[in-house]
Amino acid sequence: MMSVNKEAKPTQNNAVQVASPCIRHCCLDNNDICVGCKRTLQEIIDWQSFDNEQKNAVIRACQSRKAC
């Protein structure tokens, strides 16, 4: 009888994705930055196509914008 290993192996396709910083207070200011999450309009549009490294960079940028 042949044994089959059925444990899932992590791959890039099933890696845990970075959660969106959206807090559902969506409104853009005069600079096209969301007053809720502090993402730019372009960052919001591109979010789903970003990989985790890009998403983390956006989150760091949002944190920097919140500090100002």
PDB file of C-alpha atoms in Angstrom:
ATOM      1  CA  MET A   1       0.000   0.000   0.000  1.00  0.00           C
ATOM      2  CA  MET A   2       1.334   3.427  -0.965  1.00  0.00           C
ATOM      3  CA  SER A   3       1.300   6.288   1.573  1.00  0.00           C
ATOM      4  CA  VAL A   4       0.276   9.740   0.415  1.00  0.00           C
ATOM      5  CA  ASN A   5       1.227  12.887   2.285  1.00  0.00           C
ATOM      6  CA  LYS A   6      -1.871  15.102   2.254  1.00  0.00           C
ATOM      7  CA  GLU A   7      -0.426  17.984   4.272  1.00  0.00           C
ATOM      8  CA  ALA A   8      -0.607  21.333   2.509  1.00  0.00           C
ATOM      9  CA  LYS A   9       2.727  22.822   1.632  1.00  0.00           C
ATOM     10  CA  PRO A  10       2.956  26.592   1.766  1.00  0.00           C
ATOM     11  CA  THR A  11       3.369  28.217  -1.601  1.00  0.00           C
ATOM     12  CA  GLN A  12       3.324  31.803  -2.695  1.00  0.00           C
ATOM     13  CA  ASN A  13      -0.211  31.344  -4.035  1.00  0.00           C
ATOM     14  CA  ASN A  14      -1.745  30.348  -0.693  1.00  0.00           C
ATOM     15  CA  ALA A  15       0.353  32.640   1.510  1.00  0.00           C
ATOM     16  CA  VAL A  16      -1.578  34.740   3.992  1.00  0.00           C
ATOM     17  CA  GLN A  17      -2.387  38.073   2.431  1.00  0.00           C
ATOM     18  CA  VAL A  18      -1.885  41.406   4.179  1.00  0.00           C
ATOM     19  CA  ALA A  19      -5.243  42.785   5.298  1.00  0.00           C
ATOM     20  CA  SER A  20      -6.507  46.039   3.876  1.00  0.00           C
ATOM     21  CA  PRO A  21      -6.121  49.024   6.208  1.00  0.00           C
ATOM     22  CA  CYS A  22      -9.625  50.207   5.231  1.00  0.00           C
ATOM     23  CA  ILE A  23     -11.719  51.231   8.254  1.00  0.00           C
ATOM     24  CA  ARG A  24     -14.875  52.036   6.246  1.00  0.00           C
ATOM     25  CA  HIS A  25     -14.591  55.816   6.683  1.00  0.00           C
ATOM     26  CA  CYS A  26     -14.029  56.378   3.005  1.00  0.00           C
ATOM     27  CA  CYS A  27     -13.812  59.972   1.920  1.00  0.00           C
ATOM     28  CA  LEU A  28     -11.019  61.577  -0.074  1.00  0.00           C
ATOM     29  CA  ASP A  29      -9.451  64.861   0.965  1.00  0.00           C
ATOM     30  CA  ASN A  30      -8.249  67.547  -1.466  1.00  0.00           C
ATOM     31  CA  ASN A  31      -5.066  65.513  -2.083  1.00  0.00           C
ATOM     32  CA  ASP A  32      -6.980  62.302  -2.967  1.00  0.00           C
ATOM     33  CA  ILE A  33      -6.006  60.672   0.335  1.00  0.00           C
ATOM     34  CA  CYS A  34      -8.647  58.726   2.233  1.00  0.00           C
ATOM     35  CA  VAL A  35      -9.457  60.387   5.556  1.00  0.00           C
ATOM     36  CA  GLY A  36     -10.086  56.934   7.087  1.00  0.00           C
ATOM     37  CA  CYS A  37      -7.137  54.718   6.153  1.00  0.00           C
ATOM     38  CA  LYS A  38      -4.809  57.374   4.697  1.00  0.00           C
ATOM     39  CA  ARG A  39      -4.234  55.520   1.417  1.00  0.00           C
ATOM     40  CA  THR A  40      -4.024  57.500  -1.784  1.00  0.00           C
ATOM     41  CA  LEU A  41      -6.706  56.946  -4.392  1.00  0.00           C
ATOM     42  CA  GLN A  42      -4.165  55.094  -6.548  1.00  0.00           C
ATOM     43  CA  GLU A  43      -3.144  52.843  -3.642  1.00  0.00           C
ATOM     44  CA  ILE A  44      -6.799  51.965  -3.053  1.00  0.00           C
ATOM     45  CA  ILE A  45      -7.320  51.168  -6.741  1.00  0.00           C
ATOM     46  CA  ASP A  46      -4.133  49.054  -6.951  1.00  0.00           C
ATOM     47  CA  TRP A  47      -4.475  47.250  -3.587  1.00  0.00           C
ATOM     48  CA  GLN A  48      -5.776  43.925  -4.959  1.00  0.00           C
ATOM     49  CA  SER A  49      -2.947  43.667  -7.489  1.00  0.00           C
ATOM     50  CA  PHE A  50      -0.189  44.404  -4.943  1.00  0.00           C
ATOM     51  CA  ASP A  51       1.907  41.607  -3.463  1.00  0.00           C
ATOM     52  CA  ASN A  52       2.454  41.477   0.309  1.00  0.00           C
ATOM     53  CA  GLU A  53       5.678  43.502   0.118  1.00  0.00           C
ATOM     54  CA  GLN A  54       3.887  46.304  -1.740  1.00  0.00           C
ATOM     55  CA  LYS A  55       0.928  46.159   0.668  1.00  0.00           C
ATOM     56  CA  ASN A  56       3.264  46.452   3.649  1.00  0.00           C
ATOM     57  CA  ALA A  57       4.933  49.456   2.027  1.00  0.00           C
ATOM     58  CA  VAL A  58       1.518  51.107   1.596  1.00  0.00           C
ATOM     59  CA  ILE A  59       0.663  50.431   5.239  1.00  0.00           C
ATOM     60  CA  ARG A  60       3.945  52.023   6.343  1.00  0.00           C
ATOM     61  CA  ALA A  61       3.166  55.051   4.143  1.00  0.00           C
ATOM     62  CA  CYS A  62      -0.319  55.279   5.702  1.00  0.00           C
ATOM     63  CA  GLN A  63       1.172  55.220   9.199  1.00  0.00           C
ATOM     64  CA  SER A  64       3.532  58.011   8.193  1.00  0.00           C
ATOM     65  CA  ARG A  65       0.619  60.054   6.783  1.00  0.00           C
ATOM     66  CA  LYS A  66      -1.368  59.556  10.007  1.00  0.00           C
ATOM     67  CA  ALA A  67       1.561  60.927  12.025  1.00  0.00           C
ATOM     68  CA  CYS A  68       1.450  64.252  10.135  1.00  0.00           C
TER      69      CYS A  68
END
